């Protein structure tokens, strides 16, 4: 996709694929404006309207990915979602992945490791959760928690989490080599926006379940989390598995952006509808006789 795409038709002035990659050594999370909407020239209602169109496109592309796997090609897409509580990860899953056939999505949430998981290498549970061929996998949190919460809360010694950046890069290299296109999205909201979203959860009995007192504990550790996110973006944004930093105070912006990133990833795979492995005329004739 060219950097400039039809503004009138799409709402995008410049594709987010070209705008949101943090440049190591230059990108500074402390300076990020989480309320910005880089590249999008339209309003919220333009974005909401565009979501419907682009959702159809994503739906078709995933079907093509599945058809490609049926034809024997071993490809998949992996979307990694990272962000603090209430950053909007769940909304991405509902509103972006929700446009795709549910059979085509492999959803994997990563919470506090179970006692069994703790007995294994940190990538053990991640290997098991990789998307099946033909599917779009979504990691709702991921192996990056092992260089975020593990670092901030000192769950392992420093030399252990320091070594994990390299391990993660090697792991993602292998996953990409096996035919999975990786898209990593880091969602950031301001502290004020997070306070408001968490308060909303505490003021609505239908949302209590979404809240955990841990969310406030983590919020109080934000400066340490910010450093950990900065290090992660500096050390693990690679050519085969790039990070995209998505300002997420506006939910409509983060959703249309991730939609576009997924579409671009699928389009980069040059998928085509497989030709029939049987004689079409003969099958029609057989059906007509039947
Ligand atoms: P949520 O995504 O809000 O349901 O919360 C999941 C919780 O699991 C978060 O507090 C994460 O920090 C925590 N978590 C996820 N992965 C790990 C990990 N590898 N080690 C420790 N805590 C984790
Ligand atoms: Mg949470």
Short mmCIF file of N, CA, C and O in Angstrom, two decimals, residues 123-252:
data_model
loop_
_atom_site.label_atom_id
_atom_site.label_comp_id
_atom_site.label_asym_id
_atom_site.label_seq_id
_atom_site.Cartn_x
_atom_site.Cartn_y
_atom_site.Cartn_z
N UNK A 123 8.02 -18.96 27.55
CA UNK A 123 7.44 -19.04 26.20
C UNK A 123 6.62 -20.32 25.98
O UNK A 123 5.98 -20.47 24.94
N UNK A 124 6.63 -21.20 26.99
CA UNK A 124 5.93 -22.49 26.83
C UNK A 124 4.45 -22.28 26.51
O UNK A 124 3.91 -22.83 25.54
N UNK A 125 3.79 -21.45 27.30
CA UNK A 125 2.35 -21.27 27.09
C UNK A 125 2.06 -20.46 25.82
O UNK A 125 0.99 -20.54 25.25
N UNK A 126 3.07 -19.71 25.39
CA UNK A 126 2.90 -18.88 24.20
C UNK A 126 2.96 -19.75 22.94
O UNK A 126 2.13 -19.62 22.03
N UNK A 127 3.93 -20.68 22.92
CA UNK A 127 4.02 -21.64 21.81
C UNK A 127 2.67 -22.33 21.60
O UNK A 127 2.19 -22.47 20.48
N UNK A 128 2.10 -22.76 22.72
CA UNK A 128 0.85 -23.55 22.63
C UNK A 128 -0.31 -22.71 22.10
O UNK A 128 -1.31 -23.25 21.63
N UNK A 129 -0.20 -21.38 22.23
CA UNK A 129 -1.32 -20.50 21.87
C UNK A 129 -1.17 -19.90 20.48
O UNK A 129 -2.01 -19.09 20.07
N UNK A 130 -0.11 -20.28 19.75
CA UNK A 130 0.08 -19.69 18.41
C UNK A 130 -1.11 -20.03 17.50
O UNK A 130 -1.70 -21.10 17.63
N UNK A 131 -1.47 -19.12 16.59
CA UNK A 131 -2.65 -19.38 15.75
C UNK A 131 -2.46 -20.59 14.83
O UNK A 131 -1.37 -20.84 14.33
N UNK A 132 -3.57 -21.28 14.64
CA UNK A 132 -3.57 -22.36 13.64
C UNK A 132 -3.45 -21.77 12.24
O UNK A 132 -3.84 -20.61 12.02
N UNK A 133 -2.96 -22.56 11.32
CA UNK A 133 -2.83 -22.08 9.94
C UNK A 133 -4.19 -21.60 9.44
O UNK A 133 -5.21 -22.19 9.76
N UNK A 134 -4.15 -20.51 8.69
CA UNK A 134 -5.40 -19.99 8.12
C UNK A 134 -6.17 -19.10 9.08
O UNK A 134 -7.22 -18.57 8.71
N UNK A 135 -5.68 -18.94 10.30
CA UNK A 135 -6.40 -18.18 11.31
C UNK A 135 -5.69 -16.86 11.63
O UNK A 135 -4.50 -16.73 11.44
N UNK A 136 -6.48 -15.94 12.18
CA UNK A 136 -5.90 -14.74 12.78
C UNK A 136 -5.86 -15.00 14.28
O UNK A 136 -6.91 -15.19 14.90
N UNK A 137 -4.67 -15.04 14.84
CA UNK A 137 -4.54 -15.20 16.29
C UNK A 137 -4.50 -13.84 16.95
O UNK A 137 -3.95 -12.90 16.39
N UNK A 138 -5.12 -13.76 18.12
CA UNK A 138 -5.05 -12.51 18.90
C UNK A 138 -4.53 -12.83 20.27
O UNK A 138 -5.14 -13.63 21.00
N UNK A 139 -3.42 -12.25 20.62
CA UNK A 139 -2.91 -12.35 21.99
C UNK A 139 -3.40 -11.14 22.77
O UNK A 139 -3.04 -10.01 22.47
N UNK A 140 -4.26 -11.40 23.77
CA UNK A 140 -4.78 -10.36 24.65
C UNK A 140 -3.84 -10.33 25.86
O UNK A 140 -3.98 -11.13 26.76
N UNK A 141 -2.86 -9.45 25.82
CA UNK A 141 -1.61 -9.53 26.57
C UNK A 141 -0.83 -10.70 25.98
O UNK A 141 -1.36 -11.45 25.14
N UNK A 142 0.41 -10.89 26.44
CA UNK A 142 1.26 -11.82 25.69
C UNK A 142 2.52 -12.14 26.48
O UNK A 142 2.63 -11.81 27.66
N UNK A 143 3.51 -12.71 25.77
CA UNK A 143 4.83 -12.94 26.36
C UNK A 143 5.49 -11.62 26.79
O UNK A 143 6.46 -11.65 27.55
N UNK A 144 4.98 -10.50 26.32
CA UNK A 144 5.58 -9.22 26.74
C UNK A 144 5.30 -8.91 28.21
O UNK A 144 6.01 -8.10 28.81
N UNK A 145 4.29 -9.56 28.80
CA UNK A 145 4.09 -9.38 30.25
C UNK A 145 5.33 -9.84 31.02
O UNK A 145 5.59 -9.38 32.12
N UNK A 146 6.09 -10.75 30.39
CA UNK A 146 7.28 -11.27 31.07
C UNK A 146 8.47 -10.31 31.05
O UNK A 146 9.49 -10.58 31.67
N UNK A 147 8.32 -9.20 30.33
CA UNK A 147 9.31 -8.11 30.45
C UNK A 147 8.60 -6.82 30.91
O UNK A 147 9.19 -5.75 30.87
N UNK A 148 7.33 -6.94 31.31
CA UNK A 148 6.60 -5.77 31.84
C UNK A 148 6.33 -6.01 33.33
O UNK A 148 7.11 -5.60 34.18
N UNK A 149 5.24 -6.74 33.61
CA UNK A 149 4.90 -6.97 35.02
C UNK A 149 6.05 -7.70 35.74
O UNK A 149 6.36 -7.39 36.90
N UNK A 150 6.70 -8.62 35.03
CA UNK A 150 7.78 -9.39 35.67
C UNK A 150 8.95 -8.47 36.05
O UNK A 150 9.59 -8.67 37.08
N UNK A 151 9.18 -7.45 35.22
CA UNK A 151 10.26 -6.49 35.49
C UNK A 151 9.83 -5.49 36.58
O UNK A 151 10.55 -5.27 37.56
N UNK A 152 8.63 -4.94 36.41
CA UNK A 152 8.18 -3.88 37.31
C UNK A 152 7.95 -4.42 38.73
O UNK A 152 8.32 -3.78 39.71
N UNK A 153 7.37 -5.60 38.82
CA UNK A 153 7.09 -6.17 40.14
C UNK A 153 8.18 -7.11 40.63
O UNK A 153 7.98 -7.86 41.58
N UNK A 154 9.28 -7.11 39.91
CA UNK A 154 10.46 -7.92 40.30
C UNK A 154 10.10 -9.37 40.57
O UNK A 154 10.46 -9.95 41.60
N UNK A 155 9.36 -9.97 39.62
CA UNK A 155 8.96 -11.36 39.80
C UNK A 155 10.11 -12.33 39.52
O UNK A 155 10.07 -13.49 39.93
N UNK A 156 11.10 -11.83 38.77
CA UNK A 156 12.30 -12.63 38.48
C UNK A 156 13.50 -11.69 38.61
O UNK A 156 13.35 -10.47 38.52
N UNK A 157 14.71 -12.26 38.81
CA UNK A 157 15.89 -11.40 38.92
C UNK A 157 16.16 -10.63 37.62
O UNK A 157 15.78 -11.09 36.54
N UNK A 158 16.85 -9.51 37.73
CA UNK A 158 17.08 -8.66 36.57
C UNK A 158 17.74 -9.40 35.41
O UNK A 158 17.36 -9.22 34.25
N UNK A 159 18.75 -10.26 35.73
CA UNK A 159 19.44 -10.92 34.60
C UNK A 159 18.48 -11.81 33.81
O UNK A 159 18.68 -12.03 32.62
N UNK A 160 17.45 -12.27 34.47
CA UNK A 160 16.48 -13.13 33.77
C UNK A 160 15.63 -12.29 32.81
O UNK A 160 15.54 -12.61 31.62
N UNK A 161 15.03 -11.19 33.30
CA UNK A 161 14.19 -10.43 32.36
C UNK A 161 15.02 -9.71 31.31
O UNK A 161 14.57 -9.53 30.18
N UNK A 162 16.27 -9.36 31.67
CA UNK A 162 17.13 -8.72 30.66
C UNK A 162 17.37 -9.67 29.48
O UNK A 162 17.41 -9.24 28.34
N UNK A 163 17.53 -10.95 29.78
CA UNK A 163 17.80 -11.92 28.72
C UNK A 163 16.58 -12.20 27.84
O UNK A 163 16.71 -12.74 26.73
N UNK A 164 15.43 -11.83 28.33
CA UNK A 164 14.20 -12.20 27.62
C UNK A 164 13.97 -11.41 26.33
O UNK A 164 13.32 -11.90 25.42
N UNK A 165 14.51 -10.20 26.25
CA UNK A 165 14.29 -9.43 25.02
C UNK A 165 14.86 -10.20 23.81
O UNK A 165 14.22 -10.31 22.77
N UNK A 166 16.08 -10.73 24.00
CA UNK A 166 16.72 -11.51 22.92
C UNK A 166 15.93 -12.79 22.64
O UNK A 166 15.72 -13.15 21.48
N UNK A 167 15.52 -13.44 23.71
CA UNK A 167 14.76 -14.68 23.54
C UNK A 167 13.47 -14.41 22.76
O UNK A 167 13.07 -15.20 21.90
N UNK A 168 12.83 -13.30 23.06
CA UNK A 168 11.58 -12.96 22.38
C UNK A 168 11.85 -12.68 20.90
O UNK A 168 11.12 -13.15 20.03
N UNK A 169 12.92 -11.93 20.62
CA UNK A 169 13.21 -11.64 19.21
C UNK A 169 13.48 -12.92 18.42
O UNK A 169 13.02 -13.08 17.29
N UNK A 170 14.22 -13.84 19.05
CA UNK A 170 14.52 -15.11 18.36
C UNK A 170 13.24 -15.92 18.15
O UNK A 170 13.02 -16.49 17.08
N UNK A 171 12.42 -15.95 19.17
CA UNK A 171 11.15 -16.69 19.08
C UNK A 171 10.28 -16.12 17.96
O UNK A 171 9.75 -16.86 17.11
N UNK A 172 10.16 -14.82 17.91
CA UNK A 172 9.29 -14.21 16.88
C UNK A 172 9.88 -14.39 15.48
O UNK A 172 9.13 -14.55 14.51
N UNK A 173 11.22 -14.40 15.39
CA UNK A 173 11.87 -14.71 14.11
C UNK A 173 11.44 -16.07 13.59
O UNK A 173 11.12 -16.24 12.41
N UNK A 174 11.44 -17.05 14.51
CA UNK A 174 11.06 -18.41 14.12
C UNK A 174 9.60 -18.47 13.69
O UNK A 174 9.26 -19.11 12.70
N UNK A 175 8.76 -17.79 14.46
CA UNK A 175 7.32 -17.80 14.15
C UNK A 175 7.12 -17.19 12.76
O UNK A 175 6.35 -17.72 11.93
N UNK A 176 7.80 -16.10 12.48
CA UNK A 176 7.67 -15.44 11.17
C UNK A 176 8.20 -16.34 10.07
O UNK A 176 7.58 -16.45 9.00
N UNK A 177 9.31 -17.03 10.34
CA UNK A 177 9.90 -17.95 9.35
C UNK A 177 8.93 -19.05 8.98
O UNK A 177 8.95 -19.57 7.87
N UNK A 178 8.10 -19.43 9.95
CA UNK A 178 7.15 -20.52 9.69
C UNK A 178 5.90 -20.02 8.96
O UNK A 178 4.95 -20.77 8.77
N UNK A 179 5.89 -18.74 8.58
CA UNK A 179 4.80 -18.26 7.74
C UNK A 179 3.73 -17.44 8.44
O UNK A 179 2.68 -17.15 7.87
N UNK A 180 3.99 -17.06 9.70
CA UNK A 180 3.00 -16.24 10.42
C UNK A 180 3.43 -14.77 10.39
O UNK A 180 4.55 -14.44 10.77
N UNK A 181 2.54 -13.94 9.91
CA UNK A 181 2.82 -12.50 9.88
C UNK A 181 2.43 -11.91 11.24
O UNK A 181 1.31 -12.10 11.70
N UNK A 182 3.37 -11.23 11.87
CA UNK A 182 3.16 -10.73 13.23
C UNK A 182 2.94 -9.22 13.22
O UNK A 182 3.72 -8.48 12.61
N UNK A 183 1.88 -8.81 13.89
CA UNK A 183 1.57 -7.37 14.04
C UNK A 183 1.45 -7.10 15.55
O UNK A 183 0.60 -7.71 16.21
N UNK A 184 2.30 -6.24 16.05
CA UNK A 184 2.27 -5.98 17.50
C UNK A 184 1.77 -4.56 17.76
O UNK A 184 2.29 -3.60 17.19
N UNK A 185 0.77 -4.48 18.61
CA UNK A 185 0.11 -3.19 18.87
C UNK A 185 0.23 -2.85 20.35
O UNK A 185 -0.20 -3.62 21.21
N UNK A 186 0.83 -1.71 20.62
CA UNK A 186 0.92 -1.21 21.99
C UNK A 186 -0.04 -0.03 22.10
O UNK A 186 0.10 0.96 21.39
N UNK A 187 -1.04 -0.18 23.00
CA UNK A 187 -2.08 0.84 23.14
C UNK A 187 -1.80 1.68 24.38
O UNK A 187 -1.62 1.13 25.47
N UNK A 188 -1.82 2.99 24.20
CA UNK A 188 -1.54 3.87 25.34
C UNK A 188 -2.65 4.89 25.53
O UNK A 188 -3.09 5.52 24.57
N UNK A 189 -3.08 5.02 26.80
CA UNK A 189 -4.03 6.07 27.18
C UNK A 189 -3.39 6.94 28.25
O UNK A 189 -2.44 6.50 28.92
N UNK A 190 -3.90 8.15 28.43
CA UNK A 190 -3.34 9.03 29.46
C UNK A 190 -3.78 8.54 30.83
O UNK A 190 -4.76 7.78 30.95
N UNK A 191 -3.11 8.98 31.86
CA UNK A 191 -3.50 8.59 33.22
C UNK A 191 -4.90 9.09 33.54
O UNK A 191 -5.68 8.43 34.23
N UNK A 192 -5.23 10.30 33.05
CA UNK A 192 -6.58 10.84 33.29
C UNK A 192 -7.64 9.97 32.62
O UNK A 192 -8.69 9.68 33.20
N UNK A 193 -7.36 9.60 31.38
CA UNK A 193 -8.32 8.76 30.65
C UNK A 193 -8.48 7.42 31.36
O UNK A 193 -9.59 6.89 31.49
N UNK A 194 -7.36 6.88 31.84
CA UNK A 194 -7.46 5.59 32.54
C UNK A 194 -8.28 5.73 33.83
O UNK A 194 -9.10 4.87 34.14
N UNK A 195 -8.06 6.83 34.57
CA UNK A 195 -8.82 7.03 35.81
C UNK A 195 -10.32 7.04 35.49
O UNK A 195 -11.12 6.39 36.14
N UNK A 196 -10.68 7.78 34.42
CA UNK A 196 -12.08 7.88 34.05
C UNK A 196 -12.67 6.52 33.67
O UNK A 196 -13.75 6.16 34.11
N UNK A 197 -11.92 5.77 32.88
CA UNK A 197 -12.44 4.47 32.44
C UNK A 197 -12.56 3.50 33.62
O UNK A 197 -13.52 2.72 33.69
N UNK A 198 -11.61 3.55 34.55
CA UNK A 198 -11.69 2.67 35.72
C UNK A 198 -12.84 3.10 36.63
O UNK A 198 -13.57 2.27 37.17
N UNK A 199 -13.01 4.43 36.76
CA UNK A 199 -14.13 4.94 37.56
C UNK A 199 -15.47 4.49 36.99
O UNK A 199 -16.37 4.08 37.72
N UNK A 200 -15.57 4.55 35.65
CA UNK A 200 -16.81 4.08 35.00
C UNK A 200 -17.12 2.64 35.40
O UNK A 200 -18.26 2.27 35.62
N UNK A 201 -16.07 1.85 35.49
CA UNK A 201 -16.28 0.45 35.86
C UNK A 201 -16.77 0.33 37.30
O UNK A 201 -17.56 -0.56 37.62
N UNK A 202 -16.28 1.22 38.15
CA UNK A 202 -16.65 1.14 39.57
C UNK A 202 -18.01 1.77 39.85
O UNK A 202 -18.55 1.64 40.94
N UNK A 203 -18.55 2.49 38.86
CA UNK A 203 -19.83 3.17 39.07
C UNK A 203 -20.98 2.48 38.36
O UNK A 203 -22.08 3.00 38.31
N UNK A 204 -20.70 1.32 37.76
CA UNK A 204 -21.73 0.60 37.02
C UNK A 204 -21.68 -0.87 37.43
O UNK A 204 -20.72 -1.58 37.13
N UNK A 205 -22.75 -1.32 38.14
CA UNK A 205 -22.74 -2.72 38.62
C UNK A 205 -22.53 -3.73 37.49
O UNK A 205 -22.04 -4.83 37.73
N UNK A 206 -22.85 -3.35 36.27
CA UNK A 206 -22.63 -4.28 35.15
C UNK A 206 -21.16 -4.34 34.74
O UNK A 206 -20.79 -5.11 33.87
N UNK A 207 -20.37 -3.47 35.33
CA UNK A 207 -18.95 -3.43 34.94
C UNK A 207 -18.00 -3.77 36.09
O UNK A 207 -16.79 -3.77 35.89
N UNK A 208 -18.56 -4.05 37.27
CA UNK A 208 -17.66 -4.37 38.40
C UNK A 208 -16.71 -5.51 38.02
O UNK A 208 -15.56 -5.52 38.41
N UNK A 209 -17.23 -6.47 37.28
CA UNK A 209 -16.44 -7.65 36.94
C UNK A 209 -15.18 -7.31 36.11
O UNK A 209 -14.22 -8.06 36.08
N UNK A 210 -15.24 -6.14 35.46
CA UNK A 210 -14.09 -5.77 34.62
C UNK A 210 -12.96 -5.18 35.45
O UNK A 210 -11.86 -4.98 34.95
N UNK A 211 -13.28 -4.82 36.71
CA UNK A 211 -12.30 -4.13 37.54
C UNK A 211 -11.61 -5.09 38.48
O UNK A 211 -12.21 -6.06 38.95
N UNK A 212 -10.33 -4.81 38.73
CA UNK A 212 -9.62 -5.56 39.76
C UNK A 212 -8.79 -4.54 40.56
O UNK A 212 -8.21 -3.62 39.96
N UNK A 213 -8.75 -4.69 41.89
CA UNK A 213 -7.92 -3.76 42.68
C UNK A 213 -6.48 -3.69 42.17
O UNK A 213 -5.80 -2.68 42.32
N UNK A 214 -6.05 -4.76 41.52
CA UNK A 214 -4.70 -4.78 40.91
C UNK A 214 -4.52 -3.66 39.89
O UNK A 214 -3.41 -3.20 39.64
N UNK A 215 -5.65 -3.27 39.25
CA UNK A 215 -5.56 -2.23 38.22
C UNK A 215 -5.03 -0.93 38.82
O UNK A 215 -4.24 -0.22 38.19
N UNK A 216 -5.48 -0.63 40.07
CA UNK A 216 -5.01 0.60 40.73
C UNK A 216 -3.56 0.43 41.17
O UNK A 216 -2.74 1.35 41.04
N UNK A 217 -3.23 -0.78 41.66
CA UNK A 217 -1.83 -1.03 42.05
C UNK A 217 -0.90 -0.79 40.85
O UNK A 217 0.14 -0.14 40.97
N UNK A 218 -1.30 -1.32 39.69
CA UNK A 218 -0.45 -1.17 38.49
C UNK A 218 -0.39 0.29 38.06
O UNK A 218 0.66 0.78 37.62
N UNK A 219 -1.51 0.98 38.20
CA UNK A 219 -1.57 2.39 37.82
C UNK A 219 -0.57 3.22 38.63
O UNK A 219 0.09 4.12 38.12
N UNK A 220 -0.47 2.86 39.93
CA UNK A 220 0.47 3.58 40.79
C UNK A 220 1.93 3.32 40.38
O UNK A 220 2.81 4.08 40.72
N UNK A 221 2.12 2.24 39.65
CA UNK A 221 3.48 1.90 39.20
C UNK A 221 3.75 2.41 37.78
O UNK A 221 4.70 1.98 37.13
N UNK A 222 2.89 3.31 37.27
CA UNK A 222 2.98 3.73 35.87
C UNK A 222 4.38 4.19 35.45
O UNK A 222 4.87 3.78 34.39
N UNK A 223 5.10 5.00 36.25
CA UNK A 223 6.44 5.42 35.79
C UNK A 223 7.35 4.22 35.49
O UNK A 223 8.09 4.21 34.50
N UNK A 224 7.26 3.19 36.34
CA UNK A 224 8.09 2.00 36.11
C UNK A 224 7.59 1.23 34.88
O UNK A 224 8.39 0.71 34.08
N UNK A 225 6.26 1.18 34.71
CA UNK A 225 5.72 0.53 33.51
C UNK A 225 6.13 1.29 32.25
O UNK A 225 6.43 0.70 31.22
N UNK A 226 6.11 2.63 32.35
CA UNK A 226 6.49 3.42 31.17
C UNK A 226 7.93 3.09 30.76
O UNK A 226 8.21 2.91 29.58
N UNK A 227 8.83 3.00 31.74
CA UNK A 227 10.22 2.64 31.42
C UNK A 227 10.28 1.25 30.79
O UNK A 227 11.05 1.01 29.86
N UNK A 228 9.49 0.34 31.34
CA UNK A 228 9.50 -1.04 30.82
C UNK A 228 8.94 -1.08 29.39
O UNK A 228 9.47 -1.80 28.53
N UNK A 229 7.89 -0.30 29.12
CA UNK A 229 7.35 -0.24 27.75
C UNK A 229 8.36 0.41 26.81
O UNK A 229 8.53 -0.02 25.66
N UNK A 230 9.03 1.45 27.29
CA UNK A 230 10.02 2.12 26.43
C UNK A 230 11.12 1.12 26.03
O UNK A 230 11.49 1.02 24.86
N UNK A 231 11.61 0.36 27.02
CA UNK A 231 12.68 -0.62 26.75
C UNK A 231 12.20 -1.67 25.75
O UNK A 231 12.91 -2.05 24.81
N UNK A 232 10.98 -2.14 25.96
CA UNK A 232 10.40 -3.16 25.08
C UNK A 232 10.29 -2.65 23.63
O UNK A 232 10.63 -3.35 22.68
N UNK A 233 9.86 -1.40 23.49
CA UNK A 233 9.72 -0.85 22.13
C UNK A 233 11.09 -0.66 21.50
O UNK A 233 11.28 -0.89 20.30
N UNK A 234 12.07 -0.25 22.31
CA UNK A 234 13.43 -0.06 21.80
C UNK A 234 14.06 -1.38 21.37
O UNK A 234 14.79 -1.44 20.39
N UNK A 235 13.79 -2.44 22.14
CA UNK A 235 14.55 -3.68 21.94
C UNK A 235 13.85 -4.73 21.09
O UNK A 235 14.49 -5.67 20.63
N UNK A 236 12.56 -4.63 20.92
CA UNK A 236 11.86 -5.74 20.25
C UNK A 236 11.04 -5.30 19.03
O UNK A 236 10.18 -6.05 18.57
N UNK A 237 11.32 -4.10 18.52
CA UNK A 237 10.62 -3.71 17.30
C UNK A 237 11.52 -4.10 16.13
O UNK A 237 12.50 -3.44 15.84
N UNK A 238 11.21 -5.22 15.51
CA UNK A 238 12.08 -5.76 14.46
C UNK A 238 11.37 -5.69 13.11
O UNK A 238 10.17 -5.41 13.05
N UNK A 239 12.11 -5.95 12.04
CA UNK A 239 11.50 -5.92 10.70
C UNK A 239 10.40 -6.97 10.57
O UNK A 239 9.34 -6.70 10.00
N UNK A 240 10.65 -8.17 11.10
CA UNK A 240 9.64 -9.23 10.93
C UNK A 240 8.50 -9.11 11.93
O UNK A 240 7.43 -9.69 11.71
N UNK A 241 8.74 -8.40 13.01
CA UNK A 241 7.67 -8.29 14.03
C UNK A 241 7.66 -6.87 14.59
O UNK A 241 8.04 -6.63 15.73
N UNK A 242 7.18 -5.91 13.77
CA UNK A 242 7.23 -4.51 14.21
C UNK A 242 6.17 -4.19 15.26
O UNK A 242 5.10 -4.79 15.27
N UNK A 243 6.50 -3.25 16.11
CA UNK A 243 5.51 -2.68 17.02
C UNK A 243 4.84 -1.49 16.35
O UNK A 243 5.49 -0.75 15.59
N UNK A 244 3.58 -1.30 16.64
CA UNK A 244 2.88 -0.07 16.28
C UNK A 244 2.40 0.55 17.59
O UNK A 244 1.76 -0.14 18.40
N UNK A 245 2.72 1.82 17.78
CA UNK A 245 2.30 2.53 18.99
C UNK A 245 1.01 3.27 18.66
O UNK A 245 1.00 4.17 17.81
N UNK A 246 -0.08 2.86 19.30
CA UNK A 246 -1.39 3.41 18.96
C UNK A 246 -1.92 4.30 20.09
O UNK A 246 -2.26 3.80 21.17
N UNK A 247 -2.00 5.62 19.85
CA UNK A 247 -2.62 6.49 20.86
C UNK A 247 -4.08 6.08 20.99
O UNK A 247 -4.79 5.98 19.98
N UNK A 248 -4.54 5.83 22.22
CA UNK A 248 -5.83 5.14 22.37
C UNK A 248 -6.85 5.86 23.25
O UNK A 248 -7.83 5.26 23.68
N UNK A 249 -6.64 7.17 23.51
CA UNK A 249 -7.67 7.90 24.27
C UNK A 249 -8.99 7.90 23.50
O UNK A 249 -10.06 7.89 24.11
N UNK A 250 -8.90 7.96 22.16
CA UNK A 250 -10.11 7.87 21.34
C UNK A 250 -10.28 6.43 20.87
O UNK A 250 -9.50 5.94 20.07
N UNK A 251 -11.31 5.78 21.39
CA UNK A 251 -11.50 4.37 21.04
C UNK A 251 -11.73 4.20 19.55
O UNK A 251 -11.27 3.22 18.95
N UNK A 252 -12.45 5.14 18.95
CA UNK A 252 -12.72 4.99 17.50
C UNK A 252 -11.41 5.00 16.72
O UNK A 252 -11.27 4.31 15.73
#
